[in-house]
Amino acid sequence: MTHKIGGRQSLVLAIYSAEHRRLMEIFQPTRHLDYSELLASLGAFMEKEILPISPKLDAGEISIKGPRKAVFDQGISSIPFPTEYGGLGLPFSVFATAVELLGTADASIALSVEIHNGVAEGIFRFGNEGQKRKHLEGIISGKALASFALTEPASGSDAGTMATTAELKAGEYVINGSKMFITNAGEADLYLVFARTRKGPSCFILEAPNPGLKFGGELKKLGMKGSKTSEVILSDCHVPEDNLVGEEGRGADYAKEILHGARISVAAMNVGIAQIAYDKALAYAKSRRAFGKSISDFQLIREKVADMKTEINAGRLLYLYASAVKESGGDFSSEASQAKVFATEMSLRVCDEAIQVHGGYGYTTDDLHRHWRDARLLTIGEGTSEVLRLLIARRELARSP
Ligand SMILES: Cc1cc2nc3c(=O)[nH]c(=O)nc-3n(C[C@H](O)[C@H](O)[C@H](O)COP(=O)(O)OP(=O)(O)OC[C@H]3O[C@@H](n4cnc5c(N)ncnc54)[C@H](O)[C@@H]3O)c2cc1C
């Protein structure tokens, strides 16, 4: 097949391995195997260009902008969108697997790209034709960076209580309020902003720069240090009436729908984070000696290897399953949440065990404990584990006869 994602397919890939492909042969949502060459090529790019610079991003030695652009240039964001808007028109499971590869190579870029793609999905699903024609191609090619602005200082999980307002005056909405913890803030060309109108929470496209759009200082974070996170301050921020996405008062529904899809990507990203931590633990276990033998010969270390491997593959199958349900057109909110809750908690366990296998070096090596620090965000962001467990239970109780 022909595709935009190209490059050095001859590289031997640790991160799109024969084993991963074997898994796909057995569990093959939407002919996933048809795209194994494309994914291997993308994986080769990640391994060569992104994996090596990831510690520098974590240390703040380089900016995310160059490597993120290189990732966009590979076509990653275009994977799940129709060709008429410049996309590749491929199944969502292919995009999710690409996000797994990116999560293995660098979690900060994966976070930035995954949120950016959530905005593209929002405009694609809920925007009008004019908005799609104007914005989609730029976003999915990565020429324009997008940001999703829902959370506020006093409302996160309970986003429906947002205090930011949008008032229609002379053909423009005037937005006032602030948004907290916003990824890509200050860098993005377009913000998908949620604000309350007379009819309730609504969704707007806000193009930067705008005199009413300002940013708080960059927030200090435990992990995901390569990505930018700031408060977004909206002060008499005028947007044209045409920039309302969908219907007034439906913004909370749109945000939920966007987040269901994004949760599959977050699950995939966490499988990627767990995979790199596991790979490092395995290599270290084979090389480190204690009591006259390799520590990989100790049964208690072998137990960790077995558990880590089993959990990673379980997370992988869950996000692929959720992708398959999404592609089938049904309600996938429970499956997406199951994948996210399991994969995010699983990657924390795997990263923690990887530190344990490394002993003192695990605690003192940035390049190892950053995987745990990166993973730590994702039981919180895009739906906390607590709130998603409530969602899963609610859906399953409603589904049962
Ligand atoms: C680095 C980073 C990047 C982010 N990027 C973005 C972004 O790009 N765009 C965006 O809009 N937001 C973003 N967020 C915000 C993120 O999505 C929220 O932090 C998250 O939704 C949780 O909201 P909160 O922080 O207000 O916590 P709260 O909702 O206040 O929750 C606090 C605690 O209470 C628990 N809790 C709340 N309700 C219930 C309940 N009903 N039952 C049981 N427990 C409950 C929660 O699970 C949690 O443990 C980001 C956050 C971070 C830290």
Short mmCIF file of C-alpha atoms and ligand atoms in Angstrom, two decimals:
data_model
loop_
_atom_site.label_atom_id
_atom_site.label_comp_id
_atom_site.label_asym_id
_atom_site.label_seq_id
_atom_site.Cartn_x
_atom_site.Cartn_y
_atom_site.Cartn_z
CA MET A 1 0.00 0.00 0.00
CA THR A 2 1.09 3.60 -0.46
CA HIS A 3 1.11 5.96 2.47
CA LYS A 4 2.65 9.21 3.66
CA ILE A 5 4.47 7.70 6.61
CA GLY A 6 7.73 6.64 5.09
CA GLY A 7 11.37 6.15 5.70
CA ARG A 8 13.83 3.59 6.85
CA GLN A 9 11.89 0.36 6.90
CA SER A 10 15.07 -1.66 7.00
CA LEU A 11 15.75 -0.82 10.67
CA VAL A 12 15.22 -3.62 13.15
CA LEU A 13 12.59 -2.34 15.55
CA ALA A 14 12.56 -3.00 19.22
CA ILE A 15 9.33 -1.05 19.51
CA TYR A 16 7.25 -2.62 16.75
CA SER A 17 8.47 -6.08 17.40
CA ALA A 18 7.71 -9.45 15.90
CA GLU A 19 5.94 -10.25 19.12
CA HIS A 20 3.65 -7.25 18.78
CA ARG A 21 2.79 -8.39 15.25
CA ARG A 22 2.11 -11.94 16.48
CA LEU A 23 -0.39 -10.49 18.95
CA MET A 24 -2.06 -8.67 16.08
CA GLU A 25 -2.33 -11.88 14.06
CA ILE A 26 -4.42 -13.43 16.80
CA PHE A 27 -6.42 -10.35 17.67
CA GLN A 28 -6.84 -8.34 14.51
CA PRO A 29 -9.25 -5.44 14.85
CA THR A 30 -10.15 -3.95 11.51
CA ARG A 31 -7.43 -5.73 9.53
CA HIS A 32 -4.77 -4.10 11.68
CA LEU A 33 -2.10 -6.26 10.05
CA ASP A 34 -2.60 -4.53 6.70
CA TYR A 35 -0.86 -1.57 8.28
CA SER A 36 2.04 -3.36 9.94
CA GLU A 37 4.48 -2.03 7.35
CA LEU A 38 3.30 1.53 7.91
CA LEU A 39 3.60 1.11 11.68
CA ALA A 40 7.03 -0.49 11.41
CA SER A 41 8.16 2.46 9.32
CA LEU A 42 6.76 4.93 11.84
CA GLY A 43 8.35 2.95 14.67
CA ALA A 44 11.72 3.10 12.89
CA PHE A 45 11.42 6.88 12.70
CA MET A 46 10.53 7.11 16.42
CA GLU A 47 13.40 4.86 17.40
CA LYS A 48 15.96 6.77 15.39
CA GLU A 49 14.79 10.38 15.77
CA ILE A 50 12.70 10.68 18.96
CA LEU A 51 13.84 8.03 21.47
CA PRO A 52 17.41 9.42 21.69
CA ILE A 53 16.35 13.02 22.39
CA SER A 54 13.69 12.14 24.97
CA PRO A 55 16.00 12.55 28.03
CA LYS A 56 16.94 16.03 26.77
CA LEU A 57 13.28 17.02 26.54
CA ASP A 58 12.73 15.81 30.12
CA ALA A 59 15.73 17.79 31.31
CA GLY A 60 14.51 20.96 29.56
CA GLU A 61 17.63 21.05 27.39
CA ILE A 62 15.67 21.20 24.13
CA SER A 63 12.25 22.48 23.07
CA ILE A 64 9.40 20.18 22.08
CA LYS A 65 8.73 22.20 18.93
CA GLY A 66 11.33 20.67 16.56
CA PRO A 67 10.77 16.99 17.45
CA ARG A 68 6.97 17.43 17.56
CA LYS A 69 7.08 18.95 14.06
CA ALA A 70 9.18 15.99 12.89
CA VAL A 71 6.50 13.65 14.31
CA PHE A 72 3.72 15.60 12.56
CA ASP A 73 5.71 15.48 9.31
CA GLN A 74 5.50 11.69 9.49
CA GLY A 75 1.72 12.03 9.10
CA ILE A 76 0.72 10.62 12.50
CA SER A 77 -2.17 13.02 13.11
CA SER A 78 -3.70 12.37 9.70
CA ILE A 79 -4.05 8.59 10.22
CA PRO A 80 -7.72 8.38 11.33
CA PHE A 81 -9.24 11.21 9.25
CA PRO A 82 -10.87 10.95 5.80
CA THR A 83 -8.78 11.69 2.73
CA GLU A 84 -11.12 14.54 1.70
CA TYR A 85 -9.75 16.55 4.64
CA GLY A 86 -6.14 15.53 4.01
CA GLY A 87 -6.22 12.42 6.19
CA LEU A 88 -5.07 8.87 5.47
CA GLY A 89 -8.52 7.39 6.16
CA LEU A 90 -7.17 4.49 8.25
CA PRO A 91 -8.76 2.74 11.24
CA PHE A 92 -8.54 4.36 14.68
CA SER A 93 -6.65 1.28 15.96
CA VAL A 94 -3.79 2.22 13.61
CA PHE A 95 -3.67 5.73 15.07
CA ALA A 96 -3.81 4.31 18.62
CA THR A 97 -0.91 1.96 17.86
CA ALA A 98 1.06 4.91 16.44
CA VAL A 99 0.41 6.73 19.73
CA GLU A 100 1.73 3.66 21.60
CA LEU A 101 4.94 3.87 19.56
CA LEU A 102 5.18 7.58 20.28
CA GLY A 103 4.54 6.94 24.00
CA THR A 104 7.47 4.52 23.98
CA ALA A 105 9.71 7.06 22.27
CA ASP A 106 8.62 10.15 24.22
CA ALA A 107 5.55 10.57 26.43
CA SER A 108 5.56 14.40 26.39
CA ILE A 109 5.27 14.55 22.61
CA ALA A 110 2.66 11.78 22.72
CA LEU A 111 0.58 13.84 25.19
CA SER A 112 0.84 16.99 23.08
CA VAL A 113 -0.08 15.15 19.86
CA GLU A 114 -2.87 13.08 21.42
CA ILE A 115 -4.62 16.21 22.80
CA HIS A 116 -4.09 18.00 19.46
CA ASN A 117 -5.81 15.06 17.72
CA GLY A 118 -8.73 15.22 20.15
CA VAL A 119 -9.38 18.77 18.91
CA ALA A 120 -9.24 17.55 15.29
CA GLU A 121 -11.77 14.83 16.16
CA GLY A 122 -14.03 17.42 17.82
CA ILE A 123 -14.02 19.69 14.76
CA PHE A 124 -14.47 16.71 12.44
CA ARG A 125 -17.44 15.31 14.38
CA PHE A 126 -19.20 18.44 15.55
CA GLY A 127 -17.96 21.31 13.36
CA ASN A 128 -19.79 22.54 10.26
CA GLU A 129 -18.40 22.05 6.75
CA GLY A 130 -16.90 25.57 6.67
CA GLN A 131 -15.03 24.94 9.94
CA LYS A 132 -13.77 21.57 8.71
CA ARG A 133 -12.57 23.05 5.40
CA LYS A 134 -10.90 25.97 7.16
CA HIS A 135 -9.17 24.15 10.03
CA LEU A 136 -8.92 20.37 9.63
CA GLU A 137 -6.20 20.10 7.03
CA GLY A 138 -3.92 22.47 8.94
CA ILE A 139 -4.42 20.57 12.19
CA ILE A 140 -4.06 17.04 10.90
CA SER A 141 -0.95 17.94 8.91
CA GLY A 142 0.45 19.50 12.09
CA LYS A 143 0.98 22.88 10.39
CA ALA A 144 -1.39 24.33 13.02
CA LEU A 145 -1.08 23.16 16.63
CA ALA A 146 -4.33 22.69 18.58
CA SER A 147 -5.16 22.84 22.30
CA PHE A 148 -8.22 21.62 24.26
CA ALA A 149 -9.38 24.10 26.92
CA LEU A 150 -12.02 22.57 29.20
CA THR A 151 -10.68 22.36 32.78
CA GLU A 152 -10.94 25.45 35.00
CA PRO A 153 -9.32 26.38 38.31
CA ALA A 154 -12.49 25.35 40.20
CA SER A 155 -13.92 22.66 37.88
CA GLY A 156 -12.19 19.55 36.55
CA SER A 157 -14.07 16.25 36.80
CA ASP A 158 -17.25 18.27 37.28
CA ALA A 159 -16.67 20.22 34.05
CA GLY A 160 -20.37 20.97 33.64
CA THR A 161 -20.03 23.59 36.41
CA MET A 162 -17.63 25.70 34.30
CA ALA A 163 -17.65 29.40 35.16
CA THR A 164 -16.23 30.76 31.88
CA THR A 165 -18.93 32.62 29.97
CA ALA A 166 -19.55 33.49 26.32
CA GLU A 167 -21.96 36.30 25.55
CA LEU A 168 -23.25 36.97 22.02
CA LYS A 169 -22.87 40.68 21.17
CA ALA A 170 -23.15 42.15 17.67
CA GLY A 171 -22.20 39.01 15.76
CA GLU A 172 -19.37 37.99 18.12
CA TYR A 173 -19.10 35.87 21.25
CA VAL A 174 -17.23 37.63 24.05
CA ILE A 175 -15.55 35.03 26.26
CA ASN A 176 -14.49 35.71 29.86
CA GLY A 177 -12.95 33.32 32.36
CA SER A 178 -9.92 31.08 32.70
CA LYS A 179 -8.88 27.53 31.89
CA MET A 180 -6.43 25.56 34.02
CA PHE A 181 -3.74 22.92 33.25
CA ILE A 182 -3.99 23.41 29.49
CA THR A 183 -1.55 21.38 27.38
CA ASN A 184 -0.01 23.18 24.37
CA ALA A 185 -1.12 26.53 25.86
CA GLY A 186 0.89 29.45 24.53
CA GLU A 187 2.15 27.38 21.60
CA ALA A 188 -1.12 26.49 19.92
CA ASP A 189 -2.58 28.22 16.87
CA LEU A 190 -6.12 27.13 17.73
CA TYR A 191 -7.94 26.50 21.03
CA LEU A 192 -11.12 24.51 21.39
CA VAL A 193 -12.65 26.49 24.26
CA PHE A 194 -15.68 25.52 26.33
CA ALA A 195 -17.74 28.37 27.81
CA ARG A 196 -21.22 28.84 29.17
CA THR A 197 -23.82 30.71 27.11
CA ARG A 198 -27.48 31.35 28.02
CA LYS A 199 -28.21 27.81 26.79
CA GLY A 200 -25.44 26.11 28.80
CA PRO A 201 -21.86 24.93 28.14
CA SER A 202 -20.91 25.53 24.50
CA CYS A 203 -17.86 24.92 22.32
CA PHE A 204 -15.87 27.52 20.36
CA ILE A 205 -12.91 27.69 18.02
CA LEU A 206 -10.55 30.39 19.23
CA GLU A 207 -7.74 31.29 16.85
CA ALA A 208 -4.48 32.68 18.22
CA PRO A 209 -3.28 35.34 18.52
CA ASN A 210 -6.23 37.22 19.98
CA PRO A 211 -5.94 40.36 22.15
CA GLY A 212 -8.22 38.76 24.75
CA LEU A 213 -6.14 35.56 24.99
CA LYS A 214 -3.34 35.48 27.59
CA PHE A 215 -1.47 32.78 29.49
CA GLY A 216 -0.33 32.19 33.05
CA GLY A 217 3.24 31.11 33.71
CA GLU A 218 4.30 27.63 32.70
CA LEU A 219 3.31 25.15 35.44
CA LYS A 220 6.03 23.07 37.13
CA LYS A 221 5.22 19.39 36.76
CA LEU A 222 6.34 16.04 38.18
CA GLY A 223 6.65 14.54 34.70
CA MET A 224 5.69 15.16 31.07
CA LYS A 225 8.25 17.93 31.36
CA GLY A 226 8.71 18.32 27.62
CA SER A 227 5.09 19.40 27.14
CA LYS A 228 3.87 22.90 27.97
CA THR A 229 1.08 23.33 30.53
CA SER A 230 -0.33 26.72 31.53
CA GLU A 231 -3.43 28.56 32.57
CA VAL A 232 -5.35 30.16 29.67
CA ILE A 233 -6.80 33.55 30.55
CA LEU A 234 -9.76 34.79 28.53
CA SER A 235 -10.45 38.43 29.05
CA ASP A 236 -13.08 40.02 26.79
CA CYS A 237 -11.92 37.59 24.16
CA HIS A 238 -13.92 38.18 20.96
CA VAL A 239 -14.58 35.27 18.59
CA PRO A 240 -16.79 35.45 15.48
CA GLU A 241 -20.29 33.97 15.87
CA ASP A 242 -19.33 31.49 13.11
CA ASN A 243 -16.76 29.94 15.47
CA LEU A 244 -19.45 28.29 17.59
CA VAL A 245 -18.99 24.53 17.13
CA GLY A 246 -22.26 22.61 16.74
CA GLU A 247 -25.20 23.85 18.78
CA GLU A 248 -25.19 26.26 21.70
CA GLY A 249 -25.70 24.39 24.97
CA ARG A 250 -24.28 21.07 23.66
CA GLY A 251 -20.64 21.75 24.61
CA ALA A 252 -20.58 19.37 27.58
CA ASP A 253 -21.80 16.51 25.34
CA TYR A 254 -19.15 17.31 22.72
CA ALA A 255 -16.40 17.44 25.35
CA LYS A 256 -17.45 14.02 26.68
CA GLU A 257 -17.48 12.49 23.19
CA ILE A 258 -14.03 13.92 22.38
CA LEU A 259 -12.68 12.60 25.67
CA HIS A 260 -14.01 9.05 25.07
CA GLY A 261 -11.81 8.80 21.94
CA ALA A 262 -8.88 10.52 23.63
CA ARG A 263 -9.00 7.95 26.45
CA ILE A 264 -8.15 5.18 23.98
CA SER A 265 -5.11 7.19 22.89
CA VAL A 266 -4.14 7.77 26.53
CA ALA A 267 -4.39 4.01 27.16
CA ALA A 268 -2.18 3.35 24.13
CA MET A 269 0.34 5.96 25.28
CA ASN A 270 0.56 4.25 28.67
CA VAL A 271 1.18 0.86 27.10
CA GLY A 272 4.06 2.57 25.26
CA ILE A 273 5.44 4.07 28.48
CA ALA A 274 5.21 0.68 30.24
CA GLN A 275 6.91 -1.02 27.28
CA ILE A 276 10.01 1.18 27.42
CA ALA A 277 10.30 0.82 31.22
CA TYR A 278 9.94 -2.97 30.85
CA ASP A 279 12.55 -3.12 28.05
CA LYS A 280 15.02 -1.27 30.27
CA ALA A 281 14.24 -3.51 33.28
CA LEU A 282 14.75 -6.65 31.22
CA ALA A 283 18.10 -5.47 29.81
CA TYR A 284 19.28 -4.44 33.29
CA ALA A 285 18.14 -7.74 34.89
CA LYS A 286 20.25 -9.64 32.38
CA SER A 287 23.36 -7.52 32.89
CA ARG A 288 23.36 -6.97 36.70
CA ARG A 289 24.99 -9.61 38.88
CA ALA A 290 24.44 -10.37 42.57
CA PHE A 291 25.36 -13.35 44.73
CA GLY A 292 27.48 -14.72 41.88
CA LYS A 293 24.76 -14.79 39.23
CA SER A 294 22.65 -12.63 36.95
CA ILE A 295 19.73 -11.12 38.88
CA SER A 296 17.49 -12.39 36.04
CA ASP A 297 18.15 -15.88 37.45
CA PHE A 298 16.37 -15.05 40.72
CA GLN A 299 12.80 -16.30 40.81
CA LEU A 300 11.47 -13.10 42.43
CA ILE A 301 12.91 -11.04 39.55
CA ARG A 302 11.43 -13.53 37.07
CA GLU A 303 8.04 -13.06 38.71
CA LYS A 304 8.31 -9.32 38.02
CA VAL A 305 9.25 -9.96 34.37
CA ALA A 306 6.27 -12.28 33.95
CA ASP A 307 3.81 -9.88 35.58
CA MET A 308 5.07 -6.82 33.70
CA LYS A 309 4.89 -8.58 30.35
CA THR A 310 1.41 -10.00 31.02
CA GLU A 311 0.01 -6.66 32.11
CA ILE A 312 1.48 -4.77 29.13
CA ASN A 313 -0.13 -7.17 26.67
CA ALA A 314 -3.43 -6.98 28.55
CA GLY A 315 -3.35 -3.17 28.24
CA ARG A 316 -2.50 -3.43 24.55
CA LEU A 317 -5.44 -5.73 23.86
CA LEU A 318 -7.81 -3.49 25.83
CA TYR A 319 -6.97 -0.37 23.82
CA LEU A 320 -7.21 -2.30 20.55
CA TYR A 321 -10.55 -3.73 21.64
CA ALA A 322 -11.85 -0.26 22.55
CA SER A 323 -10.62 1.00 19.13
CA ALA A 324 -12.50 -1.82 17.41
CA VAL A 325 -15.73 -0.97 19.28
CA LYS A 326 -15.25 2.72 18.36
CA GLU A 327 -14.75 1.80 14.70
CA SER A 328 -17.90 -0.34 14.73
CA GLY A 329 -19.86 2.85 15.42
CA GLY A 330 -21.33 1.72 18.74
CA ASP A 331 -21.15 3.30 22.19
CA PHE A 332 -17.53 2.73 23.19
CA SER A 333 -17.43 4.93 26.30
CA SER A 334 -17.20 2.00 28.75
CA GLU A 335 -14.55 0.14 26.70
CA ALA A 336 -12.47 3.32 26.28
CA SER A 337 -12.67 3.99 30.02
CA GLN A 338 -11.80 0.37 30.87
CA ALA A 339 -8.73 0.60 28.61
CA LYS A 340 -7.71 3.93 30.14
CA VAL A 341 -8.19 2.92 33.79
CA PHE A 342 -6.35 -0.38 33.31
CA ALA A 343 -3.50 0.89 31.12
CA THR A 344 -2.76 3.99 33.20
CA GLU A 345 -2.70 2.08 36.49
CA MET A 346 -0.81 -0.80 34.85
CA SER A 347 1.92 1.50 33.51
CA LEU A 348 2.43 2.93 36.99
CA ARG A 349 2.90 -0.60 38.38
CA VAL A 350 5.28 -1.56 35.56
CA CYS A 351 7.34 1.64 35.86
CA ASP A 352 7.52 1.14 39.63
CA GLU A 353 8.71 -2.46 39.23
CA ALA A 354 11.26 -1.33 36.63
CA ILE A 355 12.70 1.05 39.26
CA GLN A 356 12.76 -1.84 41.77
CA VAL A 357 14.64 -4.11 39.35
CA HIS A 358 17.27 -1.36 38.91
CA GLY A 359 17.78 -1.06 42.70
CA GLY A 360 19.48 2.21 43.77
CA TYR A 361 20.21 3.09 40.15
CA GLY A 362 16.46 3.07 39.49
CA TYR A 363 15.86 5.77 42.07
CA THR A 364 18.78 7.94 41.01
CA THR A 365 18.59 7.73 37.19
CA ASP A 366 16.40 10.40 35.54
CA ASP A 367 16.19 8.42 32.35
CA LEU A 368 14.50 5.57 34.21
CA HIS A 369 12.30 7.25 36.82
CA ARG A 370 11.00 9.73 34.25
CA HIS A 371 8.80 6.93 32.87
CA TRP A 372 7.05 6.66 36.26
CA ARG A 373 6.88 10.47 36.50
CA ASP A 374 5.34 10.69 33.01
CA ALA A 375 2.86 7.86 33.69
CA ARG A 376 1.79 9.46 36.99
CA LEU A 377 -0.24 12.15 35.16
CA LEU A 378 -2.51 9.80 33.35
CA THR A 379 -4.66 8.35 36.14
CA ILE A 380 -5.66 12.03 36.58
CA GLY A 381 -5.75 13.76 33.17
CA GLU A 382 -8.61 13.18 30.69
CA GLY A 383 -10.81 11.58 33.35
CA THR A 384 -9.58 10.40 36.75
CA SER A 385 -9.60 6.67 37.55
CA GLU A 386 -12.28 7.31 40.17
CA VAL A 387 -14.63 9.13 37.81
CA LEU A 388 -14.06 6.62 35.00
CA ARG A 389 -14.85 3.69 37.31
CA LEU A 390 -18.16 5.42 38.03
CA LEU A 391 -18.74 5.82 34.27
CA ILE A 392 -17.96 2.14 33.56
CA ALA A 393 -20.29 0.95 36.31
CA ARG A 394 -23.06 3.31 35.17
CA ARG A 395 -22.83 2.11 31.55
CA GLU A 396 -22.61 -1.57 32.46
CA LEU A 397 -25.55 -1.37 34.87
CA ALA A 398 -27.59 0.38 32.18
CA ARG A 399 -26.58 -2.21 29.55
CA SER A 400 -27.49 -5.23 31.69
CA PRO A 401 -31.06 -6.51 31.37
C1 LIG B 1 -0.23 18.05 33.18
C2 LIG B 1 -1.71 18.22 32.97
C3 LIG B 1 -2.19 18.44 31.68
C4 LIG B 1 -3.56 18.66 31.48
N1 LIG B 1 -4.01 19.00 30.21
C5 LIG B 1 -5.31 19.39 30.06
C6 LIG B 1 -5.76 19.94 28.80
O1 LIG B 1 -5.01 20.01 27.82
N2 LIG B 1 -7.04 20.38 28.70
C7 LIG B 1 -7.91 20.33 29.77
O2 LIG B 1 -9.05 20.76 29.63
N3 LIG B 1 -7.51 19.82 30.97
C8 LIG B 1 -6.23 19.36 31.14
N4 LIG B 1 -5.81 18.87 32.36
C9 LIG B 1 -6.76 18.81 33.46
C10 LIG B 1 -7.16 17.39 33.84
O3 LIG B 1 -7.97 16.83 32.85
C11 LIG B 1 -7.85 17.49 35.22
O4 LIG B 1 -6.81 17.71 36.16
C12 LIG B 1 -8.64 16.26 35.56
O5 LIG B 1 -9.78 16.17 34.75
C13 LIG B 1 -9.09 16.24 37.04
O6 LIG B 1 -9.68 17.43 37.38
P1 LIG B 1 -9.18 18.23 38.71
O7 LIG B 1 -7.70 18.35 38.62
O8 LIG B 1 -9.98 19.47 38.80
O9 LIG B 1 -9.52 17.26 39.90
P2 LIG B 1 -10.93 17.14 40.67
O10 LIG B 1 -12.02 16.93 39.67
O11 LIG B 1 -11.08 18.25 41.62
O12 LIG B 1 -10.69 15.79 41.46
C14 LIG B 1 -9.93 15.72 42.67
C15 LIG B 1 -10.08 14.30 43.22
O13 LIG B 1 -11.47 14.04 43.52
C16 LIG B 1 -11.89 12.87 42.84
N5 LIG B 1 -13.29 12.98 42.46
C17 LIG B 1 -13.90 14.00 41.80
N6 LIG B 1 -15.18 13.70 41.59
C18 LIG B 1 -15.41 12.48 42.13
C19 LIG B 1 -16.53 11.61 42.24
N7 LIG B 1 -17.71 11.95 41.72
N8 LIG B 1 -16.38 10.41 42.89
C20 LIG B 1 -15.16 10.06 43.38
N9 LIG B 1 -14.07 10.84 43.32
C21 LIG B 1 -14.18 12.02 42.68
C22 LIG B 1 -10.99 12.78 41.62
O14 LIG B 1 -10.96 11.44 41.10
C23 LIG B 1 -9.65 13.23 42.20
O15 LIG B 1 -9.04 12.16 42.86
C24 LIG B 1 -4.45 18.59 32.57
C25 LIG B 1 -3.96 18.32 33.86
C26 LIG B 1 -2.62 18.15 34.06
C27 LIG B 1 -2.13 17.91 35.46
#
